Coordinates of C-alpha atoms in Angstrom, one line a residue:
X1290 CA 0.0 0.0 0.0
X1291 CA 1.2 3.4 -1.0
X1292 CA 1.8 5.8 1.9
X1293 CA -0.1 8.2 0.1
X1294 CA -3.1 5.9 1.1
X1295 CA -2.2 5.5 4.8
X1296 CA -5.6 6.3 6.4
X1297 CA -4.5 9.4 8.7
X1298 CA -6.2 10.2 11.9
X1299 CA -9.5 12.8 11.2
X1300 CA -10.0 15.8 13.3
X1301 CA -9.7 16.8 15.9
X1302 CA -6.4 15.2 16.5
X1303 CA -5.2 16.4 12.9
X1304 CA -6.3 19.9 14.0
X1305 CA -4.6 19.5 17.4
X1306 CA -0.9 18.1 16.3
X1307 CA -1.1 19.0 13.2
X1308 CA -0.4 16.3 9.9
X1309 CA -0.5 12.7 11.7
X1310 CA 2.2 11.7 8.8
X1311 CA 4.7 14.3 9.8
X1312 CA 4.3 16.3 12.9
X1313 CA 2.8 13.9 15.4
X1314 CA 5.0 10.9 13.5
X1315 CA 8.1 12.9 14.2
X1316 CA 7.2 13.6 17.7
X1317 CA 6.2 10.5 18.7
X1318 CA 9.6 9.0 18.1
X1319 CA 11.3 11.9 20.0
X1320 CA 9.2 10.8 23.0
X1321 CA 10.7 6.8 22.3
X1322 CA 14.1 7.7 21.1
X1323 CA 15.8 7.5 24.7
X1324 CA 14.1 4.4 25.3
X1325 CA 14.9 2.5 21.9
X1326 CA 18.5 4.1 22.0
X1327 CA 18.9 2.7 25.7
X1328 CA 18.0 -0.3 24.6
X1329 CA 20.1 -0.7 21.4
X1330 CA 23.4 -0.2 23.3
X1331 CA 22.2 -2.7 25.9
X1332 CA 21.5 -5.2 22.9
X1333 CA 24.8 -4.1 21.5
X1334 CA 26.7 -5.0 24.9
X1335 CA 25.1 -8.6 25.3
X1336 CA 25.5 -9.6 21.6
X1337 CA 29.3 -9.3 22.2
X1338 CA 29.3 -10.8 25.4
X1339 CA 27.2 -14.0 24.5
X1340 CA 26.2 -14.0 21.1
X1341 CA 22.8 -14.8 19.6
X1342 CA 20.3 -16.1 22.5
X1343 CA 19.1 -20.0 22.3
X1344 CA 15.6 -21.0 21.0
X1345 CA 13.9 -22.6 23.7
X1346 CA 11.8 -24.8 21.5
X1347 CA 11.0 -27.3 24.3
X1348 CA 8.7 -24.9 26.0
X1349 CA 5.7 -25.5 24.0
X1350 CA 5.7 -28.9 22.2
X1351 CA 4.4 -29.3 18.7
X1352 CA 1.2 -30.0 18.3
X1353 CA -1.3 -30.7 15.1
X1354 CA -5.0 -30.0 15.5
X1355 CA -7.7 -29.7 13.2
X1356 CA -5.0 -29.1 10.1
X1357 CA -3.0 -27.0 11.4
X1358 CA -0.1 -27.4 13.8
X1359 CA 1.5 -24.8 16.7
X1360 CA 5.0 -24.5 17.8
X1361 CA 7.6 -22.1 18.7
X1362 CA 9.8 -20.6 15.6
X1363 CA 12.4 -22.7 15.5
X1364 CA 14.7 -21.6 12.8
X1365 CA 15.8 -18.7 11.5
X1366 CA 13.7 -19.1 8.5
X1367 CA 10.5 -19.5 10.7
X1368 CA 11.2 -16.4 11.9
X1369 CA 10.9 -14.7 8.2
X1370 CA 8.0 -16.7 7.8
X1371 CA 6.1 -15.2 10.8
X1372 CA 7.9 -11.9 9.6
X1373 CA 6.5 -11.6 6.4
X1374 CA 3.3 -12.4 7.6
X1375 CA 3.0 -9.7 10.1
X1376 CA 3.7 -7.0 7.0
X1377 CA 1.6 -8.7 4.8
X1378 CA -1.0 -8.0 7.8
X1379 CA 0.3 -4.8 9.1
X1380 CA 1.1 -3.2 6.4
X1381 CA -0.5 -4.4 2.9
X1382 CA -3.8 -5.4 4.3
X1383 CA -3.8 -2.7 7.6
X1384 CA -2.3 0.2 6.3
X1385 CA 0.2 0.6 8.6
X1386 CA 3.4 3.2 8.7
X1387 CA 5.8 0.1 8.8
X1388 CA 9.5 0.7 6.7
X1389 CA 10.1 -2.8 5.7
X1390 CA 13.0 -5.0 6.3
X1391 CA 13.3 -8.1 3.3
X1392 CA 14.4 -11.4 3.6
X1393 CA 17.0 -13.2 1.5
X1394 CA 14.5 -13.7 -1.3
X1395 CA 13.8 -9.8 -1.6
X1396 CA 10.0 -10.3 0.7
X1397 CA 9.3 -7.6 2.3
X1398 CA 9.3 -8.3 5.9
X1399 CA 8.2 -7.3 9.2
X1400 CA 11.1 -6.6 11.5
X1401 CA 12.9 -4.8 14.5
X1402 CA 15.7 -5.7 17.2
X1403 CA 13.0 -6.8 19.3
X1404 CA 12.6 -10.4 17.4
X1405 CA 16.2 -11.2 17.8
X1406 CA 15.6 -11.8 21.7
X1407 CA 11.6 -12.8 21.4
X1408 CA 10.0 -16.4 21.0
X1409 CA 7.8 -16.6 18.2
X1410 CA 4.9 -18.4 18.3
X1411 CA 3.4 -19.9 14.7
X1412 CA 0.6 -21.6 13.3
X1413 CA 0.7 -23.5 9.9
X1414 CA -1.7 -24.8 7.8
X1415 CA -0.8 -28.2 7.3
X1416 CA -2.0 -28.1 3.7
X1417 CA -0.3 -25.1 2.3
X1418 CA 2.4 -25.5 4.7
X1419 CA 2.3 -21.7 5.1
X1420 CA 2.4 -19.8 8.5
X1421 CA -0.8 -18.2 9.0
X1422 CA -1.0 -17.0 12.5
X1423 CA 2.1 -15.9 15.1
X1424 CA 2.5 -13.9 18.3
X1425 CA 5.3 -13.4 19.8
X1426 CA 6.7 -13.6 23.5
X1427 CA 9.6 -11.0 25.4
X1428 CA 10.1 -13.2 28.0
X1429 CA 11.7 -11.5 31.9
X1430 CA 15.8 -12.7 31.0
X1431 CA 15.3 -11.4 27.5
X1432 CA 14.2 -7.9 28.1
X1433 CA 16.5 -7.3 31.0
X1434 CA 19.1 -8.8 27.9
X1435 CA 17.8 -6.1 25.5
X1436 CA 17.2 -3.6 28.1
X1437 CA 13.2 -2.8 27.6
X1438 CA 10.4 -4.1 26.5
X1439 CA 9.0 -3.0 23.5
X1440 CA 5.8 -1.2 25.3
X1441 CA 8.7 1.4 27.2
X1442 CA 8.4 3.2 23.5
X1443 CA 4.6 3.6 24.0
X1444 CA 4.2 4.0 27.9
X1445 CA 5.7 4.9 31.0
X1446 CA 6.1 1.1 32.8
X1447 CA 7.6 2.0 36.3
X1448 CA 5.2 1.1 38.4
X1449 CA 5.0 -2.9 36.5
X1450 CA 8.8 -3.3 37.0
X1451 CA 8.2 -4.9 40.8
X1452 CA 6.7 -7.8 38.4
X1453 CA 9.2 -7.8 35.6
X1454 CA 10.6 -11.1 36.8
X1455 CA 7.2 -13.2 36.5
X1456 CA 6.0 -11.1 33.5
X1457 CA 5.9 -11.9 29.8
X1458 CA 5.2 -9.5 27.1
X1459 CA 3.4 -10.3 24.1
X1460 CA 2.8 -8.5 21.2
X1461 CA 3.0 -8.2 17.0
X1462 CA -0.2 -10.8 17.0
X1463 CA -2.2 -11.4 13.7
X1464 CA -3.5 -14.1 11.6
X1465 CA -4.1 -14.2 8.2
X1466 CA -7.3 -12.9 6.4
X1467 CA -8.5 -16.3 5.4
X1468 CA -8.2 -18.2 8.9
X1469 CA -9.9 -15.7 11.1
X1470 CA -12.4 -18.2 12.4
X1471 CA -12.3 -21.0 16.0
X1472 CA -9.5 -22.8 15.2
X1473 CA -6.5 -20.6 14.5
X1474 CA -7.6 -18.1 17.4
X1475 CA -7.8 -20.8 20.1
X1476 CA -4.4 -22.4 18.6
X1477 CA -2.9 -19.4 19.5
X1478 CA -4.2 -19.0 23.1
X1479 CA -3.3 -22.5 23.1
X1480 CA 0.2 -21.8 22.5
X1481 CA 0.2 -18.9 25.1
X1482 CA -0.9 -20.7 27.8
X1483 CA 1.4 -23.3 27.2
X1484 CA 4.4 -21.0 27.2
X1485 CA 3.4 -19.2 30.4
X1486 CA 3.2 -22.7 32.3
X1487 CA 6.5 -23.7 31.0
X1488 CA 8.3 -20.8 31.6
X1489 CA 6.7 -20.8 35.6
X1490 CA 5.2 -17.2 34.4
X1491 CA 2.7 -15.2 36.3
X1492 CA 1.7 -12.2 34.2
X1493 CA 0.8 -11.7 30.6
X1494 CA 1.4 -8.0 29.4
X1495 CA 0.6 -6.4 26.4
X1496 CA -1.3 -3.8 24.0
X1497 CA -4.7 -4.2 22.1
X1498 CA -5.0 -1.8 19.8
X1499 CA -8.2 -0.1 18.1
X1500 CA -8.3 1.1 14.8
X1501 CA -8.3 5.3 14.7
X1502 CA -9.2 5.2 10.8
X1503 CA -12.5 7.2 12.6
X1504 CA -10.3 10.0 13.9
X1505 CA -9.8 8.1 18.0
X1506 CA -13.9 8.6 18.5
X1507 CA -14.3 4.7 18.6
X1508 CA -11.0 3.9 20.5
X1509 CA -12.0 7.4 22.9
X1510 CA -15.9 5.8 23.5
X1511 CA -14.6 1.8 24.5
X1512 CA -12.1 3.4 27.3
X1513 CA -14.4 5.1 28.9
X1514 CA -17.2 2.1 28.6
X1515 CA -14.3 -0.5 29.5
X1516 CA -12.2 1.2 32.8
X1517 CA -14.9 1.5 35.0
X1518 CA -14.9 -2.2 35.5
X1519 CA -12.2 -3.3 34.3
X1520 CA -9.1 -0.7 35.3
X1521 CA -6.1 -2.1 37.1
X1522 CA -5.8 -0.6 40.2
X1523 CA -3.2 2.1 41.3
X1524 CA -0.4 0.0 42.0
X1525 CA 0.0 -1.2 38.2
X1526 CA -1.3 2.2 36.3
X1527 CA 1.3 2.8 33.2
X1528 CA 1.3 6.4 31.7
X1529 CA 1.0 6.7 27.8
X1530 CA 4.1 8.9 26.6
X1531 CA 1.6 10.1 23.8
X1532 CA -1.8 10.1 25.2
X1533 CA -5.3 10.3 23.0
X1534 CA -7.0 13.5 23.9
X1535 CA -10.0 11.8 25.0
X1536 CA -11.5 14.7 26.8
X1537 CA -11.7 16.4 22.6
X1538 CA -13.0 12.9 21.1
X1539 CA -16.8 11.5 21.6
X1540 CA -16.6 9.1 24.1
X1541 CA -20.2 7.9 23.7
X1542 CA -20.4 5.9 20.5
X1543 CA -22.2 2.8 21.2
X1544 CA -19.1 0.3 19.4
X1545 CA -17.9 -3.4 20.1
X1546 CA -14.2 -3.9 21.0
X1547 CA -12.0 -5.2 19.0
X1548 CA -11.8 -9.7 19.8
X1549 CA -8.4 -9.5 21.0
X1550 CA -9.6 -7.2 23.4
X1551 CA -12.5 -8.8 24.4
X1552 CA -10.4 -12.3 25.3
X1553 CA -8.0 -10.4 27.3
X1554 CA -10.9 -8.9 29.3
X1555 CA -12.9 -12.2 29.4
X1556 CA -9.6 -14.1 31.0
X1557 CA -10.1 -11.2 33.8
X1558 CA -7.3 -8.8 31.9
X1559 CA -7.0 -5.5 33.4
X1560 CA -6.9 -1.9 31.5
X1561 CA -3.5 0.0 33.0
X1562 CA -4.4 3.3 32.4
X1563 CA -4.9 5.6 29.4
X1564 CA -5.0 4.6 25.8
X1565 CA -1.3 5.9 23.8
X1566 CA -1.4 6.6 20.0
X1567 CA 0.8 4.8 18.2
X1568 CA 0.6 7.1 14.7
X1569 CA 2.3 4.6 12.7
X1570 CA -0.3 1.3 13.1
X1571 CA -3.0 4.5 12.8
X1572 CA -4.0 2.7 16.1
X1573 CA -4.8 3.8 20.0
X1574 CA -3.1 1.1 22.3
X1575 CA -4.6 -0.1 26.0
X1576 CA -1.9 -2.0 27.8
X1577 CA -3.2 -4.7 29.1
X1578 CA -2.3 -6.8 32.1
X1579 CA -3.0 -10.8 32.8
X1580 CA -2.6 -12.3 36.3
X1581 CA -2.3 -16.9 35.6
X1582 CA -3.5 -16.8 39.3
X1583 CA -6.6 -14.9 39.0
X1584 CA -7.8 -16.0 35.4
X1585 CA -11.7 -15.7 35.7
X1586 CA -12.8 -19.6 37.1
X1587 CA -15.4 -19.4 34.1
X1588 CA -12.7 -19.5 31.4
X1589 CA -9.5 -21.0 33.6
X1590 CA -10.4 -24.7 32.5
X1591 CA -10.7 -23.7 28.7
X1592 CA -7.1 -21.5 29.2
X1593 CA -4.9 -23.7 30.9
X1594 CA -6.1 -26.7 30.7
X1595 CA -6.9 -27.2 34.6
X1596 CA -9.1 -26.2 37.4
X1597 CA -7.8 -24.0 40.1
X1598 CA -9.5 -22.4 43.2
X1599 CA -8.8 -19.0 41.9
X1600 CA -5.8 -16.7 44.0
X1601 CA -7.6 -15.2 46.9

């Protein structure tokens, strides 16, 4: 998709900061640049001290179901494959901002120095043999590794880092157009569930994002439905480092959330605070926040594959 046809935020945001493909772009990465820099020369320092990190491909086991089969990347190649997917989502089919990387066939790729230190979780069609659906993991010893996780460069995290330890970011999830239905989806969750046990993990962190092709109004409207009952409390409130105005946006359309969303919530998620707006997915980002312990007993069974008295 050409750039030209990037659907930009509508007013009043555009009216506010001005074009959302130049100014707000530009300051947006100004806000991140300290914590992607930081983060770079941390990466830097560990890749000459131990090299590339090891693939821990035991932690979720493959597994064929209904035609398709999830596992962990396990090769490099894998990794393109999930890679390419993601900008074939992303950017071809989403629209977003995203300045490709390209794989050793000249694809056009989905990339960053994030993926070098992440687990990558895939689904293939078993017919096509073609990757269809990933996610990806920052486990705790990788992002102390690289320095960050990758939500630092959207909000302010200092009040999660008493967690850090126990807490796994995900991100970069999407699945193709064609396989959008039961099977892929709970695959995935699957595969998450999986890799939390194995690891010993307690918290899930990461953003769902809403589409801002109507100008925030939608993304504005589900915040203020959605915190009320579902807000984290003080203790774990992260600070967006671009906030959407919210108070200039309507806040009372009457719209559905987006599914991912809606499972985080239904496993008894938790909002963190403030949507951010990340110009260059065109999308406003809740950070979301997972406790194993006190998964909601209604859906604990299906997630994790057991029945727990839930954490008092």
């Amino acid at each position: 998709m050409r750039k030209d046809r990037f659907p930009s935020p509508l007013s009043p945001l555009t009216d506010m900061f001005g074009s959302a493909g130049g100014v707000m772009r530009d300051f947006s990465t100004r806000l991140s640049r300290k914590v992607i820099d930081s983060a770079k020369e941390k990466l830097g320092q560990t890749q000459a001290k131990s090299g590339l990190p090891t693939r821990p491909a035991d932690k979720i086991p493959m597994q064929s179901i209904s035609g398709f089969t999830l596992s962990l990347a396990r090769t490099e190649h894998e990794i393109r494959e999930a890679q390419r997917l993601r900008y074939k989502v992303f950017a071809e089919e989403m629209g977003a901002n995203i300045r490709p990387g390209y794989d050793d066939e000249g694809r056009a790729i989905d990339a960053d120095m994030f993926d070098t230190y992440c687990d990558h979780l895939i689904v293939r069609d078993n017919d096509t043999e073609q990757v269809i659906g990933t996610y990806r993991f920052l486990p705790p010893d990788a992002a102390k590794k690289i320095g960050a996780f990758y939500s630092e460069s959207e909000f302010f995290l200092t009040r999660l880092m008493p967690l850090r330890e126990r807490m796994v970011e995900v991100g970069r999830s999407c699945v193709h157009q064609d396989y959008r239905s039961g099977p892929v989806i709970m695959l995935l969750w699957k595969g998450i569930a999986q890799y939390m046990q194995a690891g010993g993990y307690e918290y899930l962190m990461g953003c769902a994002s809403i589409s801002m092709r109507d100008g925030g109004h939608a993304a504005a409207s589900l915040y203020q439905k959605l915190a009320p009952e579902h807000s984290a409390g003080a203790e774990y409130q992260v600070f967006p480092r671009l906030a959407l105005p919210i108070d200039k946006l309507d806040a009372d359309l009457d719209v559905e959330a987006p599914a991912l969303l809606k499972g985080y919530l239904r496993l008894g998620g938790k909002i963190c605070g403030a949507p951010a707006w990340d110009p260059d997915f065109n999308t406003a980002d809740l950070l979301i926040l997972v406790s194993l312990s006190r998964i909601n007993p209604r859906y604990r069974k299906h997630f994790l594959g057991e029945s727990l008295p839930p954490s008092r």
